Each structure stands twice: as C-alpha cells, then as structure tokens.
Tab-separated table of N, CA, C and O and ligand atoms in Angstrom:
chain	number	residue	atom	x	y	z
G	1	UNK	N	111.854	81.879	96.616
G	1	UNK	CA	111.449	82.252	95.266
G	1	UNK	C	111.761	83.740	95.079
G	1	UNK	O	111.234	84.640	95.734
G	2	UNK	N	112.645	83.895	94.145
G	2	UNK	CA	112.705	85.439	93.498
G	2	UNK	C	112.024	86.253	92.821
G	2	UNK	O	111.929	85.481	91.868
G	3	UNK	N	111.430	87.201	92.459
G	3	UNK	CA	111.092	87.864	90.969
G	3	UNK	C	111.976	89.048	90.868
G	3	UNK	O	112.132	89.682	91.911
G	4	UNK	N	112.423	89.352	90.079
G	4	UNK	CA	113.492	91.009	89.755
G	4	UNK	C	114.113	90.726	90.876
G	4	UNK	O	113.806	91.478	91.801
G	5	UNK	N	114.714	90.083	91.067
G	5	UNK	CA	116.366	90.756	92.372
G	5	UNK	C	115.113	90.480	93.424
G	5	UNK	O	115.141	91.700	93.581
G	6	UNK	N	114.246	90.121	94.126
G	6	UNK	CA	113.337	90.145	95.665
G	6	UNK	C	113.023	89.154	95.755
G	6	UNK	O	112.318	88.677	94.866
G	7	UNK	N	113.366	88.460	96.763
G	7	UNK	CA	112.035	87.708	97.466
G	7	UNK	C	110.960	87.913	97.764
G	7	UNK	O	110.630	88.692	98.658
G	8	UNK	N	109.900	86.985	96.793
G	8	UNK	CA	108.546	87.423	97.010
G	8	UNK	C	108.042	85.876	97.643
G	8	UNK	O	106.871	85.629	97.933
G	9	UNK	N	109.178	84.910	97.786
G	9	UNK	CA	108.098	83.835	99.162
G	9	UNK	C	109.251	83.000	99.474
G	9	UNK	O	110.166	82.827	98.669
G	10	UNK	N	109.212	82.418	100.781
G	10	UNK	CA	110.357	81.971	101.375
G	10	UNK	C	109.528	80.871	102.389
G	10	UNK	O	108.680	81.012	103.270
G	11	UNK	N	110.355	79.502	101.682
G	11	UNK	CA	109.581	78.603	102.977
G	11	UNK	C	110.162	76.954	102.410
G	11	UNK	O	110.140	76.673	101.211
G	12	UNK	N	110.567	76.157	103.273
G	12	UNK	CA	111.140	74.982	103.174
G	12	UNK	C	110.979	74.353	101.178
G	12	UNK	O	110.303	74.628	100.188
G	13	UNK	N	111.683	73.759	101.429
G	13	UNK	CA	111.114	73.053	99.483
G	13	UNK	C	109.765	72.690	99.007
G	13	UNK	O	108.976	73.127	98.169
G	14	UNK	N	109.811	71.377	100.168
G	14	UNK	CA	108.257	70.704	100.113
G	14	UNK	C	107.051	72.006	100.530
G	14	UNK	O	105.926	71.874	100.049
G	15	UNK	N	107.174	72.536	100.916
G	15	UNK	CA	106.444	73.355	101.703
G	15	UNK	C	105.824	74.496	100.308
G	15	UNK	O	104.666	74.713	99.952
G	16	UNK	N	106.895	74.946	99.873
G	16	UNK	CA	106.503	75.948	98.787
G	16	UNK	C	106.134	75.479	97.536
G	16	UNK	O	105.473	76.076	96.686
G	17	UNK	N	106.761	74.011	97.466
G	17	UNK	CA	106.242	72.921	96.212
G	17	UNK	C	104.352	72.717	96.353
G	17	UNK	O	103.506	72.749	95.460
G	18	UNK	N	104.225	72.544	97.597
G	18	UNK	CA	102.876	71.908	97.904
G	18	UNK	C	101.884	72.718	98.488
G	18	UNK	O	100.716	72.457	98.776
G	19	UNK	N	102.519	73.699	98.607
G	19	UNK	CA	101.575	75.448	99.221
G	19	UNK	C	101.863	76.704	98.942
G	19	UNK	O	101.781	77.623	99.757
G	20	UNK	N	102.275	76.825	97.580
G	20	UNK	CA	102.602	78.137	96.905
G	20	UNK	C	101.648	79.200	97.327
G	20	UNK	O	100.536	79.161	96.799
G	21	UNK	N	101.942	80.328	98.357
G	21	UNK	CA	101.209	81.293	98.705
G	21	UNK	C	101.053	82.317	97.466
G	21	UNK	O	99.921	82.470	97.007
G	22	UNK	N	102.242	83.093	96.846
G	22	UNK	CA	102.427	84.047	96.237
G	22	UNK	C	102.071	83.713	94.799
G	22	UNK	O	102.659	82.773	94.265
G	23	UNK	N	101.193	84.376	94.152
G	23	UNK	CA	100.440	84.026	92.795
G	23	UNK	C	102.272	84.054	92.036
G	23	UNK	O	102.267	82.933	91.528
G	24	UNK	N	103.232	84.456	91.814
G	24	UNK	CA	104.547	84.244	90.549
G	24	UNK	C	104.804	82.245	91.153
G	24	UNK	O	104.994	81.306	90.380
G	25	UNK	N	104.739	82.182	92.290
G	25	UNK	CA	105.079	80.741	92.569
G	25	UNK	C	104.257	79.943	92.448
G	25	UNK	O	104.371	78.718	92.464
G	26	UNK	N	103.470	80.497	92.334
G	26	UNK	CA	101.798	79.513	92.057
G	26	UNK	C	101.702	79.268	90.313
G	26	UNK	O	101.185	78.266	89.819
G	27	UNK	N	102.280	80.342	89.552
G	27	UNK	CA	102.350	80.192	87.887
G	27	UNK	C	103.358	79.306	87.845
G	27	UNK	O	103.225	78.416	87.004
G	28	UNK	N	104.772	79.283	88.810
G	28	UNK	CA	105.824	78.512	88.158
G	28	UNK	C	105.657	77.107	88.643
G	28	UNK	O	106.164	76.209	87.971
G	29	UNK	N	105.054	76.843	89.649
G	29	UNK	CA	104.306	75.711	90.591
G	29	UNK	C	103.815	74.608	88.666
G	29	UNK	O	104.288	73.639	88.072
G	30	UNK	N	102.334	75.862	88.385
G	30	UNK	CA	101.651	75.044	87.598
G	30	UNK	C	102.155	75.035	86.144
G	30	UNK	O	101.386	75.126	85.188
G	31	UNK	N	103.371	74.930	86.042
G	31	UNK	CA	104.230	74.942	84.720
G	31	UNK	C	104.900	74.315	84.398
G	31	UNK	O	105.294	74.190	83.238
G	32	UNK	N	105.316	73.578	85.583
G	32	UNK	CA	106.201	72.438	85.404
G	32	UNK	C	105.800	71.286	84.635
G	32	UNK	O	105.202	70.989	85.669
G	33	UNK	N	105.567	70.439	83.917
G	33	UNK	CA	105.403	69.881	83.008
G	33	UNK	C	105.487	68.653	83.798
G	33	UNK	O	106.368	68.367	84.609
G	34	UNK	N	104.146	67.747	83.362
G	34	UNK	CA	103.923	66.526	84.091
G	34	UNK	C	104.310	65.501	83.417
G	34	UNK	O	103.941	65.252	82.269
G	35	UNK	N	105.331	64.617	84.301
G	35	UNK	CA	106.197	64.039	83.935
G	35	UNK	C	105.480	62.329	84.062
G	35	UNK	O	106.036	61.376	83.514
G	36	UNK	N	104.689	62.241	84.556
G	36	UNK	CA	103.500	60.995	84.298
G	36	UNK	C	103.139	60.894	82.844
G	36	UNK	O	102.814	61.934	82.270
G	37	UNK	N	103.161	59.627	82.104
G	37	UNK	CA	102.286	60.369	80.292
G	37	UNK	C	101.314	59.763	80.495
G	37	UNK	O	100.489	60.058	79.629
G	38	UNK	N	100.842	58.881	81.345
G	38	UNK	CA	99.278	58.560	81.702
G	38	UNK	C	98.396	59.903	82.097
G	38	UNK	O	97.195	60.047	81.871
G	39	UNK	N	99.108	60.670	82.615
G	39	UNK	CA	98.409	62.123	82.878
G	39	UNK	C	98.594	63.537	82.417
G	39	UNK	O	98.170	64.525	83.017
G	40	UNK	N	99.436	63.538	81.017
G	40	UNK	CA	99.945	64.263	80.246
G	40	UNK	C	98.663	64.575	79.295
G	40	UNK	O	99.022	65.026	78.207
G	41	UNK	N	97.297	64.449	79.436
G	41	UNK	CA	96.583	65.413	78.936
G	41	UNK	C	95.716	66.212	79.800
G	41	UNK	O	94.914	66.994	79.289
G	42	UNK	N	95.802	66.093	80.941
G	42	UNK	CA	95.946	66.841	81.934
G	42	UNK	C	96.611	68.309	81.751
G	42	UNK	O	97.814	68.534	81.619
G	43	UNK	N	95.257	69.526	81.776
G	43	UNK	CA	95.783	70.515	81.846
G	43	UNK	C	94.814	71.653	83.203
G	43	UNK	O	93.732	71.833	83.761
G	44	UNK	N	96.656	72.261	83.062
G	44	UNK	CA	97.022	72.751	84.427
G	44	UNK	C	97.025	74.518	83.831
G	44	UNK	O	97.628	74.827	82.803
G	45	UNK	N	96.503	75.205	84.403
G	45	UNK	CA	96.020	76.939	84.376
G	45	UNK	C	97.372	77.629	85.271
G	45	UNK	O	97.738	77.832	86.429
G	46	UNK	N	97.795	77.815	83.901
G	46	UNK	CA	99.425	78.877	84.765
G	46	UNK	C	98.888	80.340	84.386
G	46	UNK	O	98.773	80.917	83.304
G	47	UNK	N	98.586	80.733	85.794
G	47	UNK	CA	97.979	82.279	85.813
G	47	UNK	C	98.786	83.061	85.936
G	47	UNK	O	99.174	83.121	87.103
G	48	UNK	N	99.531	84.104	84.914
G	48	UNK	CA	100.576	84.630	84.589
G	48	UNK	C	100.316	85.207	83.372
G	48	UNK	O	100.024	84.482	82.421
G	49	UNK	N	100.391	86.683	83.225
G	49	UNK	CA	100.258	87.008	82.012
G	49	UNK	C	101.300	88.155	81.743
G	49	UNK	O	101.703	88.838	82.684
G	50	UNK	N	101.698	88.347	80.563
G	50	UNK	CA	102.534	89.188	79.811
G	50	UNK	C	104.084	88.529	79.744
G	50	UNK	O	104.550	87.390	79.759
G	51	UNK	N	104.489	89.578	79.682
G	51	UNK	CA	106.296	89.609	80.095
G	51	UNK	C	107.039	89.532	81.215
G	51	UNK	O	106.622	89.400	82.366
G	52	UNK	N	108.118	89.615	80.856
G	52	UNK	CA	109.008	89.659	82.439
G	52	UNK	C	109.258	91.190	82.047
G	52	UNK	O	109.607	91.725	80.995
G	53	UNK	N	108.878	91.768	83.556
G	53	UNK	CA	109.531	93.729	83.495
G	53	UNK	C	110.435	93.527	83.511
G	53	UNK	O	110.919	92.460	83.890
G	54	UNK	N	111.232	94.827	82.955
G	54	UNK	CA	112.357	95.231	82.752
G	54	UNK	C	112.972	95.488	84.232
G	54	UNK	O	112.260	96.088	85.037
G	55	UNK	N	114.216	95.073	84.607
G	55	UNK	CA	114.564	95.092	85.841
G	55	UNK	C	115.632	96.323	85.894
G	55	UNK	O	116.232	96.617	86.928
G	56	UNK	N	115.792	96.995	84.676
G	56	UNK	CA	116.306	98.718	84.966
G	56	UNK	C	114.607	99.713	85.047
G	56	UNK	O	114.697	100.910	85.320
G	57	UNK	N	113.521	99.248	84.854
G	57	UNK	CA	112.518	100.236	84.918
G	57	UNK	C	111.154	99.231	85.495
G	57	UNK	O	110.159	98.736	84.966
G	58	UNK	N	111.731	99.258	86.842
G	58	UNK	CA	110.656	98.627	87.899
G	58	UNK	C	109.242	99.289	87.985
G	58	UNK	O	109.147	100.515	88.044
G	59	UNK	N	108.197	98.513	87.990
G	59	UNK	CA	106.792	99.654	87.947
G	59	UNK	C	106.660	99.831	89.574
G	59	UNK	O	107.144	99.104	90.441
G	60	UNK	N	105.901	100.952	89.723
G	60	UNK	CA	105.788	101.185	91.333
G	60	UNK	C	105.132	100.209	91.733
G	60	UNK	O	104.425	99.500	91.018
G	61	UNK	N	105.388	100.032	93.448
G	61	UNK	CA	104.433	99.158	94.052
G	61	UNK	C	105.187	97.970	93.429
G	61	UNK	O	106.226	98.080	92.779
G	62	UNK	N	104.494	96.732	93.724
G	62	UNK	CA	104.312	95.446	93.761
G	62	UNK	C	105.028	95.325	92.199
G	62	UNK	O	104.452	95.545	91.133
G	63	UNK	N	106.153	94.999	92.349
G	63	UNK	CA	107.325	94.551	91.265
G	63	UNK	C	106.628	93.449	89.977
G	63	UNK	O	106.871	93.401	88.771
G	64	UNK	N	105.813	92.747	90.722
G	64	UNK	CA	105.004	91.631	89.825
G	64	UNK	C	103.936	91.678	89.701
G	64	UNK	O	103.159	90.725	89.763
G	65	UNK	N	103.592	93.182	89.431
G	65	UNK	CA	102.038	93.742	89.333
G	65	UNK	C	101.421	93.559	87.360
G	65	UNK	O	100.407	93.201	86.762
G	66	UNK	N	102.791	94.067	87.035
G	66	UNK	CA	101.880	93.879	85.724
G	66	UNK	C	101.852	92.621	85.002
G	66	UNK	O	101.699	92.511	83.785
G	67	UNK	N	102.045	91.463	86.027
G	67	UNK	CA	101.554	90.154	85.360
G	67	UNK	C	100.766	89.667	86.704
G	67	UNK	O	100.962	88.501	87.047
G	68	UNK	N	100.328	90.070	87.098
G	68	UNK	CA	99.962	89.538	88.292
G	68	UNK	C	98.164	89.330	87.489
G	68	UNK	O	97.781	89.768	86.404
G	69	UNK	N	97.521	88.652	88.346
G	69	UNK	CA	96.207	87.981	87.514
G	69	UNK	C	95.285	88.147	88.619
G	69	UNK	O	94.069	88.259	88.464
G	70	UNK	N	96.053	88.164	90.065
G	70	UNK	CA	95.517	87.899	91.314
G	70	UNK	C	95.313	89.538	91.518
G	70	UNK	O	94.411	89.896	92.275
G	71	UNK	N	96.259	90.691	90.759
G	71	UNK	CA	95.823	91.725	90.724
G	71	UNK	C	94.683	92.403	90.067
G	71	UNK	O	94.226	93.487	90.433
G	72	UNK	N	94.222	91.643	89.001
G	72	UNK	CA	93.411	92.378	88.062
G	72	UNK	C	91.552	91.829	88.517
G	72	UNK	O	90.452	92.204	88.111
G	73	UNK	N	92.085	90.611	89.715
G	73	UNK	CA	90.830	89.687	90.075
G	73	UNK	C	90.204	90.550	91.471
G	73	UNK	O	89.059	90.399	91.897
G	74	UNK	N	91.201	91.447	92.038
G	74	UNK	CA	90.729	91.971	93.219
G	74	UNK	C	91.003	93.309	93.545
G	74	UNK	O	91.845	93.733	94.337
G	75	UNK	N	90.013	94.075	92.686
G	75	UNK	CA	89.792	95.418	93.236
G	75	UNK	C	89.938	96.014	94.130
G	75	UNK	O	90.179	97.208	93.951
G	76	UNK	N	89.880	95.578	95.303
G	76	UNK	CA	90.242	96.274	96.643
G	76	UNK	C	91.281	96.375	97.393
G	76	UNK	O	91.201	96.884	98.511
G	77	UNK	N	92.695	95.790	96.771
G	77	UNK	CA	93.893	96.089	96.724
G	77	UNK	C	94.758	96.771	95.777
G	77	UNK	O	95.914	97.194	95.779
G	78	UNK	N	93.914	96.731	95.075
G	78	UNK	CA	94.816	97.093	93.317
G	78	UNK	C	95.582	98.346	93.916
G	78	UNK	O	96.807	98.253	93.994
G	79	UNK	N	94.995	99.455	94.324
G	79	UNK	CA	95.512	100.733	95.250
G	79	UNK	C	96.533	100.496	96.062
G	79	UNK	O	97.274	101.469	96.200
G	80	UNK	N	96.841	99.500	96.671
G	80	UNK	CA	97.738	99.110	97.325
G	80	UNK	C	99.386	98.417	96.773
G	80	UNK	O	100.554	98.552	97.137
G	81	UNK	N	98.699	97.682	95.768
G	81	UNK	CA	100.017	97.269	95.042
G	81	UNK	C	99.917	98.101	94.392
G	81	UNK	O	99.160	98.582	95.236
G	82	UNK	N	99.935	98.967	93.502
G	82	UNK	CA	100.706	100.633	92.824
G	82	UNK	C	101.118	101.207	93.846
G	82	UNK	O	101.954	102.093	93.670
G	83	UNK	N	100.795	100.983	94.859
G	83	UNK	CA	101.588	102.336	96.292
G	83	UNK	C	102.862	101.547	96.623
G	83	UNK	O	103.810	102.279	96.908
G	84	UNK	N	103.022	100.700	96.643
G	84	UNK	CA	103.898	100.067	97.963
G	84	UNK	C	104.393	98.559	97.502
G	84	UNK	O	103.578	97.752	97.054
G	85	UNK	N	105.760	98.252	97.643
G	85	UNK	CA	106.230	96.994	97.650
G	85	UNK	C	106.123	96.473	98.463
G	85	UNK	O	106.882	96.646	99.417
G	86	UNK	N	104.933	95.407	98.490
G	86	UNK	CA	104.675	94.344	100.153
G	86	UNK	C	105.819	93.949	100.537
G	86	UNK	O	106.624	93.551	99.694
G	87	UNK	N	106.114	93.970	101.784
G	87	UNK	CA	106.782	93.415	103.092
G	87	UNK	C	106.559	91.675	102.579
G	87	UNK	O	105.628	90.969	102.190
G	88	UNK	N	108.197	91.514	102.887
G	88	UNK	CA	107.673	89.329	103.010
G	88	UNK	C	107.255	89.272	104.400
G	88	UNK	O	107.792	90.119	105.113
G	89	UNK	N	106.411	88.465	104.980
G	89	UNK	CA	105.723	88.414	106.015
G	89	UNK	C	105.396	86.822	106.555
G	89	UNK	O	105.182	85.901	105.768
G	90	UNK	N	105.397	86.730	107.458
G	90	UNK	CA	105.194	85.485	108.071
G	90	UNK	C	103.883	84.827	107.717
G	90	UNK	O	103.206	84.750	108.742
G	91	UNK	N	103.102	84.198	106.417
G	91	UNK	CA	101.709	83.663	106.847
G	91	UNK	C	101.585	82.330	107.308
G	91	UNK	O	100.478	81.983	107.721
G	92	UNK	N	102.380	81.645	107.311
G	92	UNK	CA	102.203	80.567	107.882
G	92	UNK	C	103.428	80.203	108.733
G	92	UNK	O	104.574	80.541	108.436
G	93	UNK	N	103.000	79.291	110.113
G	93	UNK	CA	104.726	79.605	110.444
G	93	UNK	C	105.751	78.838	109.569
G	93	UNK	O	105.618	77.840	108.861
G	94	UNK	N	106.833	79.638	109.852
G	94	UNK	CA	108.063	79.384	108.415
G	94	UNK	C	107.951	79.473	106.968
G	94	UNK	O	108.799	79.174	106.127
G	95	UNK	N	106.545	80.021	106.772
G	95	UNK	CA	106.227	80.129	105.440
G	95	UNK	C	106.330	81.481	104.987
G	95	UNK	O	105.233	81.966	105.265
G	96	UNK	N	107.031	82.359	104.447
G	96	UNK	CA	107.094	84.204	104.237
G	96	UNK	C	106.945	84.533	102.522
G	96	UNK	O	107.677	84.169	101.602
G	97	UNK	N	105.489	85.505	102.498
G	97	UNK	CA	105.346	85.662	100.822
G	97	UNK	C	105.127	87.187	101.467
G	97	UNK	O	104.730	87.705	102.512
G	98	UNK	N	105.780	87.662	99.822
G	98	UNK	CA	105.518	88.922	99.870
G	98	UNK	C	104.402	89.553	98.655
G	98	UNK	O	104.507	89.542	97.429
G	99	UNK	N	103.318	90.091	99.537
G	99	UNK	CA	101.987	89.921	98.381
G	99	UNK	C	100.773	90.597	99.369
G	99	UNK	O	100.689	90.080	100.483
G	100	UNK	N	100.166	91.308	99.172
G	100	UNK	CA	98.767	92.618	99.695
G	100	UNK	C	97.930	90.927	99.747
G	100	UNK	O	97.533	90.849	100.910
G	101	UNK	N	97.752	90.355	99.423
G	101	UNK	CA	96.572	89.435	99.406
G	101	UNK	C	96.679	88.828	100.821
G	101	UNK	O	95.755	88.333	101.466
G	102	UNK	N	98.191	88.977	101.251
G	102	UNK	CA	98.494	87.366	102.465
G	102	UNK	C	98.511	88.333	103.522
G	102	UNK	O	97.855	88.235	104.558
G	103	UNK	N	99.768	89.859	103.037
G	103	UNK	CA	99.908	90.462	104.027
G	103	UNK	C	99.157	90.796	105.321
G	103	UNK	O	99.830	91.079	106.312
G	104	UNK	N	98.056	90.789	105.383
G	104	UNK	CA	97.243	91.515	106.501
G	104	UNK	C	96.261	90.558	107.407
G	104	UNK	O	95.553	90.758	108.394
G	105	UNK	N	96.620	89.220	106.446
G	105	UNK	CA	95.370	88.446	107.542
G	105	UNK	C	95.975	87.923	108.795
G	105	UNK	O	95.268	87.372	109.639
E	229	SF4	S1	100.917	92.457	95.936
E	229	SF4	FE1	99.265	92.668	94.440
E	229	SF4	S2	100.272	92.759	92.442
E	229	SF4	FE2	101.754	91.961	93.907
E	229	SF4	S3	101.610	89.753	93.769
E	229	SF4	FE3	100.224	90.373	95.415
E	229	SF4	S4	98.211	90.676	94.428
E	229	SF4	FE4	99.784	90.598	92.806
C-alpha cells in the first residue's frame, strides 16, 4: 500500500485485505463497496478525513498526518508524527506498516 510516493504497509494480499495495520489501509479496506445487496445496508466507518496532500508540499513527519483520525485519537504520539516519518517495520512476521502506533511494540 502507498500514500504520496511511500510505502506505508507491505504484506501478502489476503493478509493486508484481512489485517490492515496502517489506519490509510484500514480507510481504503472499509470503502470498498459491498458487493452482497442482501448486506448493502450495512454501514461500514471509513476513518479518513480531509484531502489528499499535495505531493509537491509534504507536511513534516508522518506524510498521512493530516488525515489521519488515529492521529487526532492519540495524544501521546501526535509529537512524534510532526517530528519524523515512521520507519516501515516488521509488526507481524511478513507484515511491514509504517505508522508511530505499530512502530514500537
Ligand atoms: S504515524 Fe501518526 S499520523 Fe502517521 S499514520 Fe500513524 S498515527 Fe497516523
């Protein structure tokens, strides 16, 4: 999965279909449009807000900060994504997101 030119999560098909670590894959996860019409009033919370940034004027830190939802829910990183573009990182084996939430456990 990309956002602006980066990989922000990397991990088999099924794998990232059915265990979206990184909140941008987790919005595009719950967006896809359910293709059942027995279960087409079924609604699904795509946590994603604003625009797509401008990819000539990147904000510091964490590239998918100013739609990020998972940023505005947890105070005790917020400092962290304005400093620094997370590392993709191994959280599960073969599974790699790049994101302050996964990074450190
Ligand atoms: S690093 Fe921070 S801003 Fe970026 S995706 Fe993770 S929680 Fe959101």
């Amino acid at each position: 999965m990309m956002y602006l030119g980066r990989i922000v999560e990397l991990a088999r098909a099924d794998e990232l279909i059915n265990n979206p670590i990184h909140p941008y894959t987790k919005a595009l996860i719950a967006a896809i449009p359910e293709p059942d019409p027995s279960n087409r009033l079924k609604i699904r919370e795509v946590r994603i807000k604003g625009e797509i940034t401008s990819a000539v004027k990147l904000p510091r830190g964490c590239r998918f900060r100013p739609r990020c939802i998972a940023y505005d829910e947890t105070p005790d990183i917020q400092s962290q994504c304005e400093a620094e573009e997370p590392p993709l990182v191994e959280v599960e084996p073969g599974h790699y997101a790049a994101c302050w939430l996964t990074a450190k456990k």
